CSV table of C-alpha atoms in Angstrom, one decimal:
chain,number,residue,atom,x,y,z
A,1,MET,CA,101.5,116.8,93.0
A,2,ASN,CA,103.3,113.7,92.0
A,3,GLY,CA,105.7,111.7,94.2
A,4,ARG,CA,108.5,113.3,95.9
A,5,SER,CA,112.2,112.7,95.1
A,6,ALA,CA,113.9,109.9,97.0
A,7,ALA,CA,117.2,111.7,96.4
A,8,VAL,CA,116.4,114.2,99.2
A,9,ARG,CA,116.8,111.5,101.9
A,10,GLY,CA,119.7,112.4,104.2
A,11,ARG,CA,119.6,116.0,103.1
A,12,TRP,CA,117.3,117.6,105.6
A,13,PRO,CA,117.1,121.4,104.8
A,14,ARG,CA,116.8,120.6,101.1
A,15,ALA,CA,114.0,118.0,101.8
A,16,VAL,CA,112.1,120.5,103.9
A,17,ALA,CA,112.6,123.3,101.4
A,18,LEU,CA,111.3,121.2,98.5
A,19,ALA,CA,108.3,120.1,100.4
A,20,LEU,CA,107.4,123.7,101.4
A,21,ALA,CA,108.2,125.3,98.1
A,22,LEU,CA,106.3,122.8,96.0
A,23,GLY,CA,103.4,122.7,98.4
A,24,ALA,CA,103.1,126.5,98.3
A,25,ALA,CA,103.5,126.6,94.5
A,26,ALA,CA,100.9,123.8,93.9
A,27,THR,CA,98.5,125.6,96.2
A,28,THR,CA,98.5,128.6,93.9
A,29,LEU,CA,99.7,127.6,90.5
A,30,THR,CA,97.6,124.6,89.7
A,31,ALA,CA,94.8,126.9,88.8
A,32,CYS,CA,94.3,130.2,86.9
A,33,GLY,CA,94.1,128.3,83.7
A,34,SER,CA,97.6,126.9,84.2
A,35,GLY,CA,96.7,123.6,82.5
A,36,GLY,CA,98.7,121.4,84.8
A,37,GLU,CA,100.0,120.7,88.3
A,38,VAL,CA,103.4,121.6,89.6
A,39,THR,CA,105.3,118.3,89.5
A,40,TYR,CA,108.7,116.9,90.1
A,41,ALA,CA,110.6,113.6,89.9
A,42,GLY,CA,109.2,110.4,91.2
A,43,GLY,CA,109.9,108.9,94.6
A,44,THR,CA,108.9,109.7,98.1
A,45,PHE,CA,110.0,112.0,100.9
A,46,ASP,CA,110.9,109.9,103.9
A,47,GLU,CA,111.5,111.0,107.4
A,48,VAL,CA,115.2,111.2,108.0
A,49,THR,CA,116.6,108.3,110.0
A,50,PRO,CA,120.0,108.0,111.7
A,51,GLY,CA,122.9,106.8,109.5
A,52,ALA,CA,124.9,103.7,110.2
A,53,THR,CA,128.1,105.7,110.7
A,54,ALA,CA,129.0,109.1,112.2
A,55,ARG,CA,132.1,111.2,112.1
A,56,ALA,CA,133.5,113.9,114.3
A,57,ALA,CA,131.8,117.2,113.5
A,58,SER,CA,133.6,120.6,113.4
A,59,ALA,CA,132.4,123.4,115.6
A,60,ASP,CA,130.9,125.1,112.5
A,61,GLU,CA,129.0,122.0,111.7
A,62,VAL,CA,127.7,121.6,115.3
A,63,ARG,CA,126.5,125.2,115.2
A,64,GLY,CA,125.1,124.9,111.7
A,65,LYS,CA,122.9,121.9,112.6
A,66,LYS,CA,121.8,123.5,115.9
A,67,LEU,CA,120.7,126.7,114.0
A,68,ALA,CA,119.0,124.7,111.3
A,69,VAL,CA,117.0,122.7,113.8
A,70,GLU,CA,116.0,125.9,115.7
A,71,GLY,CA,115.1,127.7,112.5
A,72,MET,CA,112.9,124.9,111.2
A,73,GLU,CA,111.2,124.6,114.6
A,74,LEU,CA,110.4,128.4,114.5
A,75,LEU,CA,108.9,127.9,111.0
A,76,ARG,CA,107.0,124.8,112.0
A,77,THR,CA,105.4,126.5,115.0
A,78,ALA,CA,104.8,130.0,113.6
A,79,ASP,CA,101.3,131.2,113.7
A,80,THR,CA,101.7,133.0,110.4
A,81,VAL,CA,104.4,133.4,107.8
A,82,ARG,CA,104.9,135.0,104.4
A,83,MET,CA,106.5,132.6,102.0
A,84,GLY,CA,107.8,133.5,98.6
A,85,VAL,CA,108.7,130.9,96.1
A,86,ASP,CA,110.6,131.6,92.8
A,87,MET,CA,110.8,128.6,90.5
A,88,THR,CA,112.3,127.8,87.1
A,89,THR,CA,110.8,124.7,85.6
A,90,PRO,CA,110.7,123.1,82.2
A,91,LYS,CA,107.4,124.9,81.8
A,92,GLY,CA,108.9,128.3,82.5
A,93,HIS,CA,109.4,130.8,85.4
A,94,GLN,CA,106.8,130.9,88.2
A,95,LYS,CA,106.6,133.0,91.3
A,96,VAL,CA,104.2,132.7,94.3
A,97,THR,CA,104.0,134.8,97.5
A,98,LEU,CA,101.6,133.7,100.2
A,99,HIS,CA,101.0,135.2,103.7
A,100,MET,CA,99.0,132.6,105.5
A,101,ASP,CA,97.9,131.6,109.0
A,102,ARG,CA,96.6,128.4,110.7
A,103,ASP,CA,93.0,129.4,110.3
A,104,SER,CA,93.1,129.1,106.5
A,105,ASN,CA,93.3,132.8,105.9
A,106,CYS,CA,95.6,133.9,103.1
A,107,THR,CA,96.6,136.7,100.9
A,108,GLY,CA,99.1,136.5,98.1
A,109,THR,CA,100.2,137.0,94.5
A,110,PHE,CA,100.9,134.6,91.7
A,111,ASP,CA,102.9,134.8,88.4
A,112,ALA,CA,103.0,131.8,86.1
A,113,GLY,CA,103.3,133.6,82.8
A,114,PRO,CA,101.7,136.4,80.9
A,115,MET,CA,98.1,135.0,81.2
A,116,GLN,CA,98.4,133.9,84.8
A,117,ARG,CA,99.3,136.9,87.0
A,118,GLY,CA,97.3,138.4,89.8
A,119,GLU,CA,96.4,138.3,93.4
A,120,LEU,CA,94.3,136.2,95.7
A,121,ILE,CA,92.5,136.3,99.1
A,122,VAL,CA,91.1,133.4,101.0
A,123,VAL,CA,89.0,134.0,104.0
A,124,ASP,CA,88.7,131.3,106.7
A,125,GLY,CA,89.4,128.5,104.2
A,126,GLY,CA,86.1,129.3,102.6
A,127,THR,CA,85.5,131.7,99.7
A,128,ALA,CA,88.5,132.6,97.6
A,129,TYR,CA,88.8,135.8,95.6
A,130,VAL,CA,91.1,135.9,92.6
A,131,ARG,CA,91.9,139.1,90.6
A,132,PHE,CA,93.9,138.8,87.4
A,133,SER,CA,96.1,141.7,86.4
A,134,ASP,CA,95.0,143.9,83.5
A,135,ALA,CA,98.0,142.7,81.5
A,136,SER,CA,97.0,139.1,82.0
A,137,LEU,CA,93.5,139.7,80.9
A,138,ASP,CA,94.9,141.5,77.8
A,139,ALA,CA,97.0,138.4,77.1
A,140,ILE,CA,94.0,136.1,77.5
A,141,ARG,CA,92.0,138.3,75.1
A,142,ASP,CA,94.8,138.4,72.5
A,143,MET,CA,95.2,134.6,72.6
A,144,ALA,CA,91.5,134.2,72.0
A,145,GLU,CA,91.8,136.4,68.9
A,146,LEU,CA,93.9,133.7,67.3
A,147,ARG,CA,91.1,131.1,67.8
A,148,GLY,CA,88.6,132.9,65.5
A,149,PRO,CA,85.8,135.5,65.8
A,150,ASP,CA,83.4,133.4,68.0
A,151,ALA,CA,86.0,132.6,70.6
A,152,ALA,CA,87.4,136.2,70.5
A,153,ALA,CA,83.9,137.6,71.1
A,154,THR,CA,83.2,135.3,74.0
A,155,ILE,CA,86.6,136.0,75.7
A,156,ARG,CA,86.4,139.7,75.1
A,157,GLU,CA,83.1,139.7,77.0
A,158,ARG,CA,84.4,137.6,79.9
A,159,THR,CA,87.7,139.5,80.3
A,160,ALA,CA,85.8,142.8,80.3
A,161,LEU,CA,83.6,141.5,83.1
A,162,ALA,CA,86.7,140.4,85.1
A,163,ARG,CA,88.7,143.5,84.6
A,164,GLY,CA,89.4,145.2,88.0
A,165,LYS,CA,87.2,142.6,89.8
A,166,TYR,CA,87.9,139.8,92.1
A,167,LEU,CA,86.5,136.5,90.9
A,168,LYS,CA,84.4,135.0,93.8
A,169,ILE,CA,84.8,131.3,94.2
A,170,PRO,CA,82.9,129.7,97.1
A,171,ALA,CA,84.5,126.7,98.7
A,172,GLY,CA,82.9,123.4,97.9
A,173,THR,CA,81.8,124.4,94.4
A,174,ASP,CA,82.9,122.7,91.2
A,175,SER,CA,85.1,125.7,90.5
A,176,SER,CA,87.0,125.6,93.8
A,177,ARG,CA,89.0,122.5,92.9
A,178,ALA,CA,91.0,124.5,90.3
A,179,VAL,CA,91.3,127.7,92.2
A,180,PRO,CA,94.5,129.1,93.6
A,181,GLY,CA,94.8,129.3,97.3
A,182,MET,CA,91.8,127.2,98.3
A,183,LYS,CA,94.1,125.2,100.5
A,184,CYS,CA,96.2,128.1,101.6
A,185,ASP,CA,96.8,126.9,105.1
A,186,LEU,CA,100.0,127.0,107.2
A,187,ASP,CA,99.0,123.8,109.0
A,188,GLU,CA,98.8,121.9,105.8
A,189,LEU,CA,102.1,123.3,104.5
A,190,THR,CA,104.2,122.7,107.7
A,191,ASP,CA,102.8,119.2,107.9
A,192,LYS,CA,104.9,118.5,104.9
A,193,MET,CA,108.1,119.1,106.9
A,194,VAL,CA,110.1,115.9,107.4
A,195,GLY,CA,111.7,114.9,110.7
A,196,GLY,CA,115.0,116.1,112.1
A,197,PRO,CA,118.5,115.8,110.5
A,198,ASP,CA,120.4,112.6,110.1
A,199,GLU,CA,123.6,112.1,112.2
A,200,GLY,CA,125.4,112.1,108.9
A,201,ASP,CA,123.9,115.3,107.5
A,202,VAL,CA,126.6,118.1,107.2
A,203,ILE,CA,125.1,121.5,107.8
A,204,LYS,CA,127.9,124.1,108.2
A,205,ALA,CA,127.4,127.6,109.7
A,206,LEU,CA,129.4,130.2,107.7
A,207,PRO,CA,130.5,133.7,108.9
A,208,GLU,CA,127.7,136.3,109.2
A,209,THR,CA,126.9,138.2,106.1
A,210,ARG,CA,124.2,140.5,104.6
A,211,ARG,CA,121.2,139.1,102.7
A,212,TYR,CA,117.7,140.5,102.1
A,213,GLY,CA,118.8,143.7,103.7
A,214,ARG,CA,119.6,142.0,107.0
A,215,SER,CA,122.5,140.3,108.8
A,216,VAL,CA,122.2,136.6,108.3
A,217,THR,CA,124.1,133.4,109.1
A,218,PRO,CA,124.4,131.1,106.0
A,219,LEU,CA,123.9,127.4,106.8
A,220,VAL,CA,125.3,125.3,103.9
A,221,GLU,CA,124.3,121.7,103.3
A,222,THR,CA,126.3,119.9,100.6
A,223,GLU,CA,125.2,116.7,98.9
A,224,GLY,CA,127.1,113.8,100.4
A,225,GLY,CA,128.9,116.2,102.7
A,226,GLY,CA,131.5,116.8,100.0
A,227,ASP,CA,131.8,118.8,96.7
A,228,GLY,CA,128.2,118.1,95.4
A,229,GLU,CA,125.2,120.3,95.1
A,230,GLU,CA,124.7,122.9,97.8
A,231,THR,CA,121.6,124.2,99.6
A,232,THR,CA,122.0,127.3,101.6
A,233,VAL,CA,119.6,128.3,104.4
A,234,TYR,CA,119.8,131.9,105.7
A,235,VAL,CA,118.8,132.5,109.3
A,236,ALA,CA,118.6,135.7,111.2
A,237,ALA,CA,122.0,136.5,112.8
A,238,SER,CA,120.6,138.4,115.7
A,239,GLY,CA,117.8,137.4,118.0
A,240,ARG,CA,116.1,134.1,117.3
A,241,PRO,CA,117.3,132.3,114.2
A,242,TYR,CA,114.3,132.7,112.0
A,243,ILE,CA,114.7,131.3,108.5
A,244,LEU,CA,114.7,134.2,106.0
A,245,GLY,CA,115.5,132.4,102.8
A,246,VAL,CA,116.6,129.2,101.1
A,247,GLU,CA,118.6,129.0,97.9
A,248,GLY,CA,120.2,126.4,95.7
A,249,ILE,CA,117.2,124.0,95.7
A,250,GLU,CA,117.3,121.8,92.6
A,251,ASP,CA,115.3,118.8,91.6
A,252,GLY,CA,114.3,117.1,88.3
A,253,GLY,CA,115.3,120.0,86.1
A,254,GLN,CA,113.7,122.6,88.5
A,255,THR,CA,115.5,125.3,90.5
A,256,MET,CA,113.8,127.1,93.4
A,257,SER,CA,114.6,129.8,95.9
A,258,MET,CA,112.4,130.8,98.9
A,259,ARG,CA,112.0,133.8,101.1
A,260,MET,CA,110.3,133.8,104.5
A,261,SER,CA,109.1,136.9,106.4
A,262,ALA,CA,106.3,138.4,108.5
A,263,TYR,CA,106.5,135.6,111.1
A,264,ASP,CA,103.6,135.8,113.5
A,265,GLU,CA,102.3,139.0,111.8
A,266,PRO,CA,98.5,138.9,111.4
A,267,VAL,CA,97.1,137.9,108.0
A,268,VAL,CA,94.6,140.6,106.9
A,269,ALA,CA,92.3,138.6,104.7
A,270,LYS,CA,89.0,140.4,104.2
A,271,ALA,CA,86.4,139.8,101.5
A,272,PRO,CA,86.5,142.7,98.9
A,273,ALA,CA,83.5,145.0,98.7
A,274,ALA,CA,80.6,143.5,96.7
A,275,ALA,CA,81.1,146.1,94.0
A,276,LEU,CA,84.5,144.7,93.4
A,277,THR,CA,83.6,141.0,93.0
A,278,ILE,CA,82.0,138.9,90.3
A,279,ASP,CA,80.8,135.3,90.6
A,280,ILE,CA,83.2,133.0,88.7
A,281,SER,CA,80.3,131.2,86.9
A,282,ARG,CA,79.9,134.4,84.8
A,283,ILE,CA,83.4,134.1,83.2
A,284,ARG,CA,84.2,130.4,83.4
A,285,GLY,CA,83.3,128.0,80.6
A,286,GLY,CA,83.2,124.2,80.9
A,287,GLY,CA,86.8,123.8,82.0
A,288,ALA,CA,89.6,126.2,82.8
A,289,LEU,CA,89.1,129.9,83.6
A,290,PHE,CA,88.0,131.8,80.5
A,291,GLU,CA,87.8,128.6,78.5
A,292,VAL,CA,85.3,128.9,75.7
């Protein structure tokens, strides 16, 4: 990924959400023949530092900041979490869902366009298994038809081999650098979380409502504490304030939303049966997946 936007300084939930969303997306979408990394505007994420001035906070603001801190800490220390990222970028619409733990086990799905849809499994940070949907393989084959008979014949053969199979990509091979999920690790992702909120950050708790089929408390952070761009974090309204979603994340022409679930639920990441796998070297050319 490129540098991180300096504009997020002083807006804590948005800074954390951007780091997590882009980290999760880049983990999965920089491969599968996507032809480029997930990027955003230049700059850096800095740890939030206390502001020079402070103002009296309302009760809703005090409660909002407290719930935000607790929710972020629960996320930062969770043993496992399922994270869903829905992004609209200048390159199009992309979706990623990852259920990951701190031992580099991961399962998930990816959708970065017609030719880049499927599922993945990573076991102990080692071998990754990627299965493209039949519709994606059809789209790859149809695209190859436009490149002439030789390319079409080659891609027909490769997509036929991959249909219904998991592509097996061992860690440490040349192929692994462009494989989704090879760094699918909750430790690495939560390491991107910046420090605590600034004294001047305004995070306001709104009345309880329903979201994602559950009772939630919305925590709204507004740019500059006024009428600017808003980021809303939804935390569980009963029990511990686990973060269940983040909406209103925008940066450099990108919009994102996130869902979190399955906190501390075991990640079941097992290698598929040998009959359902195929070595990636059999369908990969000199570059991207399925490249002739």
